[in-house]
Every structure is written in structure tokens, then in C-alpha cells.
PDB file of C-alpha atoms in Angstrom:
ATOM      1  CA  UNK F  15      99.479  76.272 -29.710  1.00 49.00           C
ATOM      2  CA  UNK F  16      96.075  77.911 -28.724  1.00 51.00           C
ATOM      3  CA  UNK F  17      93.504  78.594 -32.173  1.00 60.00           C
ATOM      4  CA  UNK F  18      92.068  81.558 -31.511  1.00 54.00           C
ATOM      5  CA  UNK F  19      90.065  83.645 -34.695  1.00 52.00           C
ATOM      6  CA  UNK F  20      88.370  87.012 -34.360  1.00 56.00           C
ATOM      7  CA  UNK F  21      86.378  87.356 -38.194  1.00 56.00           C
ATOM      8  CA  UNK F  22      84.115  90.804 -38.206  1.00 53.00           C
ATOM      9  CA  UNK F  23      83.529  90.720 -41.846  1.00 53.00           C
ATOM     10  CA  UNK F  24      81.929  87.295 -43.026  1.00 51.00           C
ATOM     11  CA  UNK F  25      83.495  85.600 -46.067  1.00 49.00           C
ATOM     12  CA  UNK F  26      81.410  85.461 -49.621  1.00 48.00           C
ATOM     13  CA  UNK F  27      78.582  86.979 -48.081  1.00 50.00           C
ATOM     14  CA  UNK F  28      76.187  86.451 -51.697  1.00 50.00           C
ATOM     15  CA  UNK F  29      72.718  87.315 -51.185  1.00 51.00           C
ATOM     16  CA  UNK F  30      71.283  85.824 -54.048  1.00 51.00           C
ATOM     17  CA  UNK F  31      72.932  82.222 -53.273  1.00 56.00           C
ATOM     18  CA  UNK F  32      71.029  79.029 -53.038  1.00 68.00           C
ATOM     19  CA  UNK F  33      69.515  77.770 -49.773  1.00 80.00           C
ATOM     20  CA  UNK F  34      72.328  76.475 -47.042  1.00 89.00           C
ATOM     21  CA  UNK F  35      73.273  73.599 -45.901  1.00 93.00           C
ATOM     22  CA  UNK F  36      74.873  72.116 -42.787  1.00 97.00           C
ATOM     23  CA  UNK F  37      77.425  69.854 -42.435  1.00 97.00           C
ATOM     24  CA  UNK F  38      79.472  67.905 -39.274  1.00 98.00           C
ATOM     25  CA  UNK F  39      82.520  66.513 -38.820  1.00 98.00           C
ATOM     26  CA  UNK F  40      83.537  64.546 -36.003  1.00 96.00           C
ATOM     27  CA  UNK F  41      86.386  61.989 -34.742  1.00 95.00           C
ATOM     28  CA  UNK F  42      84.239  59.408 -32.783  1.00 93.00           C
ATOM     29  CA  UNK F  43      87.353  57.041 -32.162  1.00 89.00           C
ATOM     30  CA  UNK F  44      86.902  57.633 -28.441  1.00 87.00           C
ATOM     31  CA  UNK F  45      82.750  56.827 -28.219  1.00 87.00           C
ATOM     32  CA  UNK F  46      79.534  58.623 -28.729  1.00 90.00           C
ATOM     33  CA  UNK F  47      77.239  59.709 -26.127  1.00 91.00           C
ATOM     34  CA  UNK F  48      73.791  59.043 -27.963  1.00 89.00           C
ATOM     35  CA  UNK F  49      71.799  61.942 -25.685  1.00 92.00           C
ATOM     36  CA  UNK F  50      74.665  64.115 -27.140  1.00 94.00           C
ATOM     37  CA  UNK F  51      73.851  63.226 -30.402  1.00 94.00           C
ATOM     38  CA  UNK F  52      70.125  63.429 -30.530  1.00 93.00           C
ATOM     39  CA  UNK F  53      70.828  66.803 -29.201  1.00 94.00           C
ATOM     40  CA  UNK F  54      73.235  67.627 -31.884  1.00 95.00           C
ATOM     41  CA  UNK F  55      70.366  66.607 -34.335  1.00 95.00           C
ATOM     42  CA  UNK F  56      67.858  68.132 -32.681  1.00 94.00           C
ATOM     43  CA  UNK F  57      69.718  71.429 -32.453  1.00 95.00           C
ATOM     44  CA  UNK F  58      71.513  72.047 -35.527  1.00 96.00           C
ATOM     45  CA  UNK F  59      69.658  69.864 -38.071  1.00 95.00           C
ATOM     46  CA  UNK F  60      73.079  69.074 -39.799  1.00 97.00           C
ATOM     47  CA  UNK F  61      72.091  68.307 -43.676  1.00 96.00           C
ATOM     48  CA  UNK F  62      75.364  65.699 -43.385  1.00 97.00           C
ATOM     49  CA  UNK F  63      77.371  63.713 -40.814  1.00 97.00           C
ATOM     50  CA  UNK F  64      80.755  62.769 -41.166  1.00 98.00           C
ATOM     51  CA  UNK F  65      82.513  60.670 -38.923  1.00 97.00           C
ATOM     52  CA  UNK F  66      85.835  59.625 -38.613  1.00 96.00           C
ATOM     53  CA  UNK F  67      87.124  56.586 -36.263  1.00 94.00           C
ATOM     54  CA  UNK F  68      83.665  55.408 -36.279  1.00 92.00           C
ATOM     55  CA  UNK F  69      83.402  51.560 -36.021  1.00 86.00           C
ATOM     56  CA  UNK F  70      81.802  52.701 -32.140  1.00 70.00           C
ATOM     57  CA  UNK F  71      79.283  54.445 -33.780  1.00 77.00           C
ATOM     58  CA  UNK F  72      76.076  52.558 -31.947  1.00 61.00           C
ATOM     59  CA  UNK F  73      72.706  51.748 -33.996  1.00 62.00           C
ATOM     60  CA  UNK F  74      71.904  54.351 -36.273  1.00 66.00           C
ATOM     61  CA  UNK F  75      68.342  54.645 -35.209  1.00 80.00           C
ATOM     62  CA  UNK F  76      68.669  58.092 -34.207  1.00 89.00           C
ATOM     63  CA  UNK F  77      69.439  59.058 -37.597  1.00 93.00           C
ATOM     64  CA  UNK F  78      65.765  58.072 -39.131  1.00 91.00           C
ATOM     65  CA  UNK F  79      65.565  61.866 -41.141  1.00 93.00           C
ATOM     66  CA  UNK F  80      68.918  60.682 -42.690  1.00 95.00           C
ATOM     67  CA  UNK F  81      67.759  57.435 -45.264  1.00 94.00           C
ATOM     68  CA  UNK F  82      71.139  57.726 -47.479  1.00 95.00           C
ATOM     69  CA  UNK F  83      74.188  56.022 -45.225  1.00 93.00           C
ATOM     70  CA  UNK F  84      77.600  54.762 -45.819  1.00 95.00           C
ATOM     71  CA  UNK F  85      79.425  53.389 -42.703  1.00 93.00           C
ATOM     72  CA  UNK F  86      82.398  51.426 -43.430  1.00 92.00           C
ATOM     73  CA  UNK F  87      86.263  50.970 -42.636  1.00 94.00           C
ATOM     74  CA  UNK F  88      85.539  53.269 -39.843  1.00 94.00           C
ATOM     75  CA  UNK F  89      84.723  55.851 -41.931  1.00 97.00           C
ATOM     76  CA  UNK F  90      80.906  56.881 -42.256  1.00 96.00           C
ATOM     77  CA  UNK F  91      79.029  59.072 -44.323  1.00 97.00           C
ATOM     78  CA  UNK F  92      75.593  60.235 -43.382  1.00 96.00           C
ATOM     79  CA  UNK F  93      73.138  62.092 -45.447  1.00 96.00           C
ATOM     80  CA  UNK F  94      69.810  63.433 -45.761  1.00 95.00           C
ATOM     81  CA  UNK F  95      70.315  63.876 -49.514  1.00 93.00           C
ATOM     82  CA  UNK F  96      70.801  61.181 -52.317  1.00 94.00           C
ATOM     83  CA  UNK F  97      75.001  60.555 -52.701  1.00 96.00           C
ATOM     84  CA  UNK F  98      76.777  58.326 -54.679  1.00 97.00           C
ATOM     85  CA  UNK F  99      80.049  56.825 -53.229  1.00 98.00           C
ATOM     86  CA  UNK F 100      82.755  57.217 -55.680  1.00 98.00           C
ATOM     87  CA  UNK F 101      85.888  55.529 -54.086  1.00 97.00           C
ATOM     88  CA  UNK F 102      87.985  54.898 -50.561  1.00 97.00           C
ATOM     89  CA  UNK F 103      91.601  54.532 -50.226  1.00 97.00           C
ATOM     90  CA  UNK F 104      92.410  52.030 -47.365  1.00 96.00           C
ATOM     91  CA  UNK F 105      95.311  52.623 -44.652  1.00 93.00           C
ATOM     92  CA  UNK F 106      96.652  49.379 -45.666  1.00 92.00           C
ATOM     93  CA  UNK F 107      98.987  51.497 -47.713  1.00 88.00           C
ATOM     94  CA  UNK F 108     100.371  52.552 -44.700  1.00 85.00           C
ATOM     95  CA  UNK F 109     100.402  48.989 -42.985  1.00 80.00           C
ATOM     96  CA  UNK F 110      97.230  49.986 -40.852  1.00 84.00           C
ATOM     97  CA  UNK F 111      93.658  49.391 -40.917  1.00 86.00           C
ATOM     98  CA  UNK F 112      90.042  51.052 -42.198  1.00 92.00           C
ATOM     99  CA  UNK F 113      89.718  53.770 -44.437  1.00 96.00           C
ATOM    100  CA  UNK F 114      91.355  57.030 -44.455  1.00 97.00           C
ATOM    101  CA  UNK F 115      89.562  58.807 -47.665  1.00 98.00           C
ATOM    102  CA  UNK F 116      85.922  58.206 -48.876  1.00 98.00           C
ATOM    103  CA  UNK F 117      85.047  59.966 -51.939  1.00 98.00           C
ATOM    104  CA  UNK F 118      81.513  61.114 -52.571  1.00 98.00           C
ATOM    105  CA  UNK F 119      79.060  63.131 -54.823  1.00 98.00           C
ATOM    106  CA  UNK F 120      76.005  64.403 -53.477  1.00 95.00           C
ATOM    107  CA  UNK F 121      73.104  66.203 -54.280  1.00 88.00           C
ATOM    108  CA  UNK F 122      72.241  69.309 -52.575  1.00 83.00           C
ATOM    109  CA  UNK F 123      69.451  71.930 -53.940  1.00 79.00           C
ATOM    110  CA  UNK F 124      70.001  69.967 -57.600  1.00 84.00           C
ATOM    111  CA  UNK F 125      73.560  70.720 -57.534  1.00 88.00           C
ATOM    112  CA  UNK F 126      76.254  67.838 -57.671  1.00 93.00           C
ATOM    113  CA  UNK F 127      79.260  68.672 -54.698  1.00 95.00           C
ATOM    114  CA  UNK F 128      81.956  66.737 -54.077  1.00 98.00           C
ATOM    115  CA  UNK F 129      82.979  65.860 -50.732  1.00 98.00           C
ATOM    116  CA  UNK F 130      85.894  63.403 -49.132  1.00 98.00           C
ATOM    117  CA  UNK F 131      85.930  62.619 -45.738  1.00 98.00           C
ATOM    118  CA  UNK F 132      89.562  61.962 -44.637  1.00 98.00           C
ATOM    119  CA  UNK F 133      91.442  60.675 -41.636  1.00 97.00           C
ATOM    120  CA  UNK F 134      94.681  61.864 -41.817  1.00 96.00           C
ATOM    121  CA  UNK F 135      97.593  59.577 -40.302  1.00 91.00           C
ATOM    122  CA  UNK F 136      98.692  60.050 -36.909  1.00 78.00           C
ATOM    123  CA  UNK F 137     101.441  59.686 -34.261  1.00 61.00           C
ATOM    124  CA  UNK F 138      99.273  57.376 -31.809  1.00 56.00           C
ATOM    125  CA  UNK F 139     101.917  57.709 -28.667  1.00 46.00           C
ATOM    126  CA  UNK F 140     102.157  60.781 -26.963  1.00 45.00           C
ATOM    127  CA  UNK F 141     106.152  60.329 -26.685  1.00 46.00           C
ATOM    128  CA  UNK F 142     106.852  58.434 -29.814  1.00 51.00           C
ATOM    129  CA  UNK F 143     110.058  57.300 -31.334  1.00 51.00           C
ATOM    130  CA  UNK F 144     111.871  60.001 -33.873  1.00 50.00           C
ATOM    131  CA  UNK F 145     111.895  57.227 -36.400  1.00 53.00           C
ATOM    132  CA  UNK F 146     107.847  57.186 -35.836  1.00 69.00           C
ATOM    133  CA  UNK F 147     107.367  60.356 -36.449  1.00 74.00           C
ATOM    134  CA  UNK F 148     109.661  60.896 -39.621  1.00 82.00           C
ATOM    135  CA  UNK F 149     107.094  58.027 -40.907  1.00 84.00           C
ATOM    136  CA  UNK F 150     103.892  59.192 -39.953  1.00 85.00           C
ATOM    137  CA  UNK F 151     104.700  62.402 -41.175  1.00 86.00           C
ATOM    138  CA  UNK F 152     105.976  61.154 -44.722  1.00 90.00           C
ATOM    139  CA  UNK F 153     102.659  58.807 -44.700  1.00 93.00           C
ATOM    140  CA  UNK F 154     100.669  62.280 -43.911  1.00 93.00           C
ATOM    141  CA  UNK F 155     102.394  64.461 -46.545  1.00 94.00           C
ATOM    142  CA  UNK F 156     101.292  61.712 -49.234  1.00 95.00           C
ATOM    143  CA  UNK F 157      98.011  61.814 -48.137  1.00 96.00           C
ATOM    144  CA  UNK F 158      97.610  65.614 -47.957  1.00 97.00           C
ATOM    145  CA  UNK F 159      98.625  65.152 -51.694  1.00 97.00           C
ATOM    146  CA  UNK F 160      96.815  62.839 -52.876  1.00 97.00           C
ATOM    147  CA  UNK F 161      93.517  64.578 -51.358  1.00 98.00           C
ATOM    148  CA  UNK F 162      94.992  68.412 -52.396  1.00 98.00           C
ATOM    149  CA  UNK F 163      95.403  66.562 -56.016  1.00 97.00           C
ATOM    150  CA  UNK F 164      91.641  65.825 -56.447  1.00 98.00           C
ATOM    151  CA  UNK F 165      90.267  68.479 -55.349  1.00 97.00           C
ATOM    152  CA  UNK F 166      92.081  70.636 -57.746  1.00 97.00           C
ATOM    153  CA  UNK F 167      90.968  68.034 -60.335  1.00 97.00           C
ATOM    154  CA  UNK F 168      86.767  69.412 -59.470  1.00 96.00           C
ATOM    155  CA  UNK F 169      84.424  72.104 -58.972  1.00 95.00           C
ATOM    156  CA  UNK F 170      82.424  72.436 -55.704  1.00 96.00           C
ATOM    157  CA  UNK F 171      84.678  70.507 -53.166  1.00 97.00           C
ATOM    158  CA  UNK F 172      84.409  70.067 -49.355  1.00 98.00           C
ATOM    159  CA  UNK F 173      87.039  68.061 -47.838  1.00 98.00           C
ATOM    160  CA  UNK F 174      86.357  67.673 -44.005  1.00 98.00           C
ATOM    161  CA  UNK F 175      87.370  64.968 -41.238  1.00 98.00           C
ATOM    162  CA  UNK F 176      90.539  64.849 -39.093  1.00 97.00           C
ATOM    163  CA  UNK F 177      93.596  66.235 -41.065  1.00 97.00           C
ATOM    164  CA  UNK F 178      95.697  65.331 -37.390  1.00 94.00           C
ATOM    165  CA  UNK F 179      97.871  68.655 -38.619  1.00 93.00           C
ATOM    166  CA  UNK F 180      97.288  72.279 -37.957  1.00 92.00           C
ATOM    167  CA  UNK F 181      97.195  74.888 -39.661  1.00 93.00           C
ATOM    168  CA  UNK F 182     100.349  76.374 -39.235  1.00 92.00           C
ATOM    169  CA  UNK F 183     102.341  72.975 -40.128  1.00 92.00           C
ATOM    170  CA  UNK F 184     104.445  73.340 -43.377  1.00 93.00           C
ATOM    171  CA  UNK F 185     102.167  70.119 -44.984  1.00 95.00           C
ATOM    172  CA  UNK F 186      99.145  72.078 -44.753  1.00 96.00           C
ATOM    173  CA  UNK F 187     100.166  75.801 -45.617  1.00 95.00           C
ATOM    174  CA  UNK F 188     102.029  73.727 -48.762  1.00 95.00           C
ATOM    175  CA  UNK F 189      99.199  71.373 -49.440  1.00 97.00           C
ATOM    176  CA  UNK F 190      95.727  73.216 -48.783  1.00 97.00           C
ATOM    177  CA  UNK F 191      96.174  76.859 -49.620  1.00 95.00           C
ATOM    178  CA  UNK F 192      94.193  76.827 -52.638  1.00 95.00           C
ATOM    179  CA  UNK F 193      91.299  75.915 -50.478  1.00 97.00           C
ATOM    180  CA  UNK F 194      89.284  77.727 -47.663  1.00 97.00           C
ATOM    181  CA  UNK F 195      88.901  76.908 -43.938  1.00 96.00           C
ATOM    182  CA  UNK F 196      85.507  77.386 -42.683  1.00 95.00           C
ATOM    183  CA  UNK F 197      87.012  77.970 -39.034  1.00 93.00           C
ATOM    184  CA  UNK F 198      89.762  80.101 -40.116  1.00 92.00           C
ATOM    185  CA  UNK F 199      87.458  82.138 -42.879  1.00 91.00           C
ATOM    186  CA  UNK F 200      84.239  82.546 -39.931  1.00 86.00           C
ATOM    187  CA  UNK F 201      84.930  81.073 -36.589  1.00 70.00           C
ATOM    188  CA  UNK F 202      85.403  83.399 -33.714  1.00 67.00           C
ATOM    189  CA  UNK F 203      87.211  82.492 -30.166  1.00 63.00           C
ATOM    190  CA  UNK F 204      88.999  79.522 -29.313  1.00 70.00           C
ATOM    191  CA  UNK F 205      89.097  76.781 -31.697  1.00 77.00           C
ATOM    192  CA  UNK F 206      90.952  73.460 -30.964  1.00 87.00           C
ATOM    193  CA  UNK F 207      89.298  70.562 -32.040  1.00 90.00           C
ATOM    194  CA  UNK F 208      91.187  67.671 -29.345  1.00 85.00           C
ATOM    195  CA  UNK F 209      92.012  67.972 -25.954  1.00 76.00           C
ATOM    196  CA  UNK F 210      95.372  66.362 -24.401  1.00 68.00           C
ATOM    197  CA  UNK F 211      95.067  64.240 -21.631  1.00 67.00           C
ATOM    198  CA  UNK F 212      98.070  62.287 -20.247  1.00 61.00           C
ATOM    199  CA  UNK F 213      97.871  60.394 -17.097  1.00 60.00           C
ATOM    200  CA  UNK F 214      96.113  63.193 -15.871  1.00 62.00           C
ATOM    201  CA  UNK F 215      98.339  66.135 -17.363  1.00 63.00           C
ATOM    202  CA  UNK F 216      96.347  68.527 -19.296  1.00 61.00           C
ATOM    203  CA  UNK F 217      97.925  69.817 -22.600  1.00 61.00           C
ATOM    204  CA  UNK F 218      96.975  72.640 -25.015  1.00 60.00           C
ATOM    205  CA  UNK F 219      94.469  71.565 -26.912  1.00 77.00           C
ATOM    206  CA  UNK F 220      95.006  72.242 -30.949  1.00 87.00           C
ATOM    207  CA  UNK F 221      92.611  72.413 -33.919  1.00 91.00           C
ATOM    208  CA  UNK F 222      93.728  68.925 -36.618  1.00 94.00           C
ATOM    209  CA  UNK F 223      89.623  68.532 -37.383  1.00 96.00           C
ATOM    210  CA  UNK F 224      88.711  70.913 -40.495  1.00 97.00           C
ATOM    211  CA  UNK F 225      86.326  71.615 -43.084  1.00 98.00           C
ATOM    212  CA  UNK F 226      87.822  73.178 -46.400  1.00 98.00           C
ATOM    213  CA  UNK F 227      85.655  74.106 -49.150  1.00 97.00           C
ATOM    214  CA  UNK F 228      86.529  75.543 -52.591  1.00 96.00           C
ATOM    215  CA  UNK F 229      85.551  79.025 -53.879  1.00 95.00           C
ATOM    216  CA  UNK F 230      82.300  78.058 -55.284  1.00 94.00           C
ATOM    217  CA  UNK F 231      80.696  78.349 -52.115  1.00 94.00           C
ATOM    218  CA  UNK F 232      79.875  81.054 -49.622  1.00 92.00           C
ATOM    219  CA  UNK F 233      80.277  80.033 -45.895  1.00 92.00           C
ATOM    220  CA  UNK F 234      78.164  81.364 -43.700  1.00 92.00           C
ATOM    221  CA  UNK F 235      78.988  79.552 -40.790  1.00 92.00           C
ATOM    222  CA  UNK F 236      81.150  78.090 -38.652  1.00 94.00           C
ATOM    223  CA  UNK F 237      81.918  76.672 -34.864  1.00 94.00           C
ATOM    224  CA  UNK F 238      83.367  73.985 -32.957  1.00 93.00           C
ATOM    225  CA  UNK F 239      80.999  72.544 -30.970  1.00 94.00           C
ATOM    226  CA  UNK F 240      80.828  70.401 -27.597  1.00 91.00           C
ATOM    227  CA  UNK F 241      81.787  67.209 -27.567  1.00 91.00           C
ATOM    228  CA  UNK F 242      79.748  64.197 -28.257  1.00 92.00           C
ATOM    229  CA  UNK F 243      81.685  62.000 -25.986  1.00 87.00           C
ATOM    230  CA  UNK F 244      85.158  61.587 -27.210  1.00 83.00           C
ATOM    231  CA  UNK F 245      88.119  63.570 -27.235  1.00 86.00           C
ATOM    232  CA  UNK F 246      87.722  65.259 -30.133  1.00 92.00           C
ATOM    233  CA  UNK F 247      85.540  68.248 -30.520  1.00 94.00           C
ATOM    234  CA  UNK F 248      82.711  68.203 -33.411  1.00 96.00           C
ATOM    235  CA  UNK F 249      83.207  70.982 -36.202  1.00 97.00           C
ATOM    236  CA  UNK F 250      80.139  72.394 -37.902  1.00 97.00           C
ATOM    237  CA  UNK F 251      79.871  74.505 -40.854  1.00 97.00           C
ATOM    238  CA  UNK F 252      77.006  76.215 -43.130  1.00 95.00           C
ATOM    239  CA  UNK F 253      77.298  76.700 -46.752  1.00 92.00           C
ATOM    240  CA  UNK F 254      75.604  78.250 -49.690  1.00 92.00           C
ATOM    241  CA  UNK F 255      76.752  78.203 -53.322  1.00 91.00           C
ATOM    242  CA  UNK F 256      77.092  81.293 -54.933  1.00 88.00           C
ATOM    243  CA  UNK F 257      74.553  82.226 -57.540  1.00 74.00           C
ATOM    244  CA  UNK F 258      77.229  82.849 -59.979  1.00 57.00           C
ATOM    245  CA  UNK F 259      78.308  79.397 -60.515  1.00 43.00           C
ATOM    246  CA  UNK F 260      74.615  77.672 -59.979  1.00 41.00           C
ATOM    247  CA  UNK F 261      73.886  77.417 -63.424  1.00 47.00           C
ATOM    248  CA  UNK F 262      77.261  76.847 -64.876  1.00 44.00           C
TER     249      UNK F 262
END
């Protein structure tokens, strides 16, 4: 199924907000280019990286503005501001390996937000077994709960990384409503995230990589962006907080 958005009116617009700030996700299971990266840096000055499937990430030297870091379990964090991990839930629930949630609060403009960058279970065969499937997507619906849970539980949330679900699947609409989708809320065009590639068969591509964000904030952007080497494509957004809430 193509993801395809036409927004004329941006969402929250709130003139009196604090300044913006940038953030990236990206699914780097399938490699990095670094010249893609400096020019992702270079270009877009992303406030925060996060990166999902990253035990390829290479040296981090290219991030020297970025001095706060948390790369583990193949999850990684990456952050010009101070953060303080909170917690991680490991796929060993789900007989695998790494990280698939890693909680954070960090400090933007003064102001505490809470972000979790998630990697979602997935079907890893392109013509799995039923009995796969009914697995994976019991193992998915958990953790679409348990995420969905605490970010009800706080004020200022961002949960971004590889959900490996679309919008339109029941788990999300039922899970995630009471958030917003940057890409859904202000992208424009075409907006799948991975690419299929089978032995040379090209497949719709779908969007699975998203940035949600609770109603404190304004968004005032957000694209997919080229690749950075992989498969996956990289998903940027830019947020304020609304003035309302900033002294709360």
C-alpha cells in the first residue's frame, strides 16, 4: 500500500512556542554510508539521532557536536543535549536479541521530554510460515502496549524508531490514536519508509518507521528523507512546545 499525504494547513501552528528542535529516526540494520551521514548532519543539523538495528553503526567520530551518547543492544541514542537513560526492555522476552525499547528524558530549551526509541518485532522472511506470523504479530501487539501504556502514563512524549506496522493495521489505529504522527499530521507526497527487494523483484514500498508525539508539542515539520545506506528510509521531524504548557 502506497503512503501518500497532501497537508495544506500545518498542525499546532503556535507562534509564541519555544525554539524547535530536530529529531531523526533511522533503521541502520542494513549499513551506513558515512558521506551520507555527514551530509545528513551537515544539512539538517538534527538536535537528536535515533537509530534502530544499529550494532553497524561505524566510529562515532562524525558525531563530535553530539557529546551525550547511548549506543547499546543495537539500539542508540544520540544527543546534543544532556539525557538521562531511564530503562530498556530486551527482545529476550521474545526469544531474540538487543533491545527493542530505550527509555529516555532529555533536556531541550530547559524543558524535560520524554522520548523511547522502539524497534518493533518483525516477520524477518518475506514468505514466512502462518504460525510465524500469528507470533510475531502477538509479540508486536504486546509491545505496541506496553509503549502506548507509558506514554499515556507522561507529559511531553515522542516515541519514534521502527514500529514494522503501518498505519492502517488494526494494532496501531487500536494502540496509538491518542498520539500524533508527524508524517501523517505534516508530510506531503509519498511516504514509505522501506523498500522491498526480493531476488530482484521490486515491491511497494510502505511507511513502519514513525515519529509520534503527544499534544504538548507543535510540529512543524516533517519528511522522509534519502537513505543513508540501508533499506530503510530516515524520518525527520521538527518540533516546538507550545507556550501554553512551557511553564506548567
Amino acid at each position: 500500500m502506497l503512503d501518500f499525504q497532501i497537508n495544506i494547513n500545518p498542525l499546532n501552528i503556535n507562534k509564541g512556542s519555544k525554539p524547535s528542535f530536530t529529531l531523526i529516526t533511522a533503521n541502520i540494520g542494513e549499513g551506513i554510508e558515512l558521506k551520507k551521514l555527514k551530509a545528513a548532519i551537515r544539512f539538517y543539523n538534527p538536535d537528536v539521532f535515533l537509530f534502530q538495528e544499529s550494532g553497524r553503526l561505524p566510529g562515532t567520530k562524525v558525531f563530535t557536536s553530539y557529546p551525550f551518547q547511548d549506543c547499546k543492544n543495537n539500539l542508540c541514542f544520540i544527543s546534543k543535549h544532556p539525557f538521562k537513560k531511564i530503562n530498556s526492555l530486551n527482545n529476550a522476552m521474545y526469544k531474540g536479541y538487543g533491545d527493542w525499547a530505550a527509555f529516555y528524558e532529555l533536556k531541550i530549551n530547559n524543558e524535560k521530554v520524554n522520548i523511547v526509541n522502539v524497534h518493533f518485532p518483525s516477520v524477518r522472511s518475506i514468505f514466512p510460515r502462518f504460525s510465524n506470523i500469528a507470533k510475531v504479530h502477538s509479540n508486536r501487539e504486546l509491545a505496541a502496549l506496553i509503549i502506548s501504556s507509558w506514554g499515556a502514563s507522561k507529559n511531553k512524549v515522542i516515541i519514534s524508531g521502527d514500529f514494522n506496522m503501518s498505519t492502517s493495521e488494526g494494532i496501531y489505529r487500536r494502540t496509538f490514536n491518542q498520539f500524533n504522527n508527524a508524517l501523517s499530521t505534516q508530510g506531503n507526497g509519498f511516504n514509505n519508509t522501506l523498500n522491498y527487494n526480493y531476488k530482484g523483484l521490486k515491491l511497494p514500498g510502505v511507511r513502519i518507521d514513525h515519529i509520534l508525539f503527544s499534544d504538548e508539542f507543535n510540529i512543524e515539520k516533517a519528511t522522509v528523507l534519502e537513505t543513508l545506506g540501508g533499506d530503510h528510509y530516515p524520518v525527520l521531524s521538527q518540533f516546538s512546545l507550545k507556550k501554553a504548557d512551557v511553564n506548567e
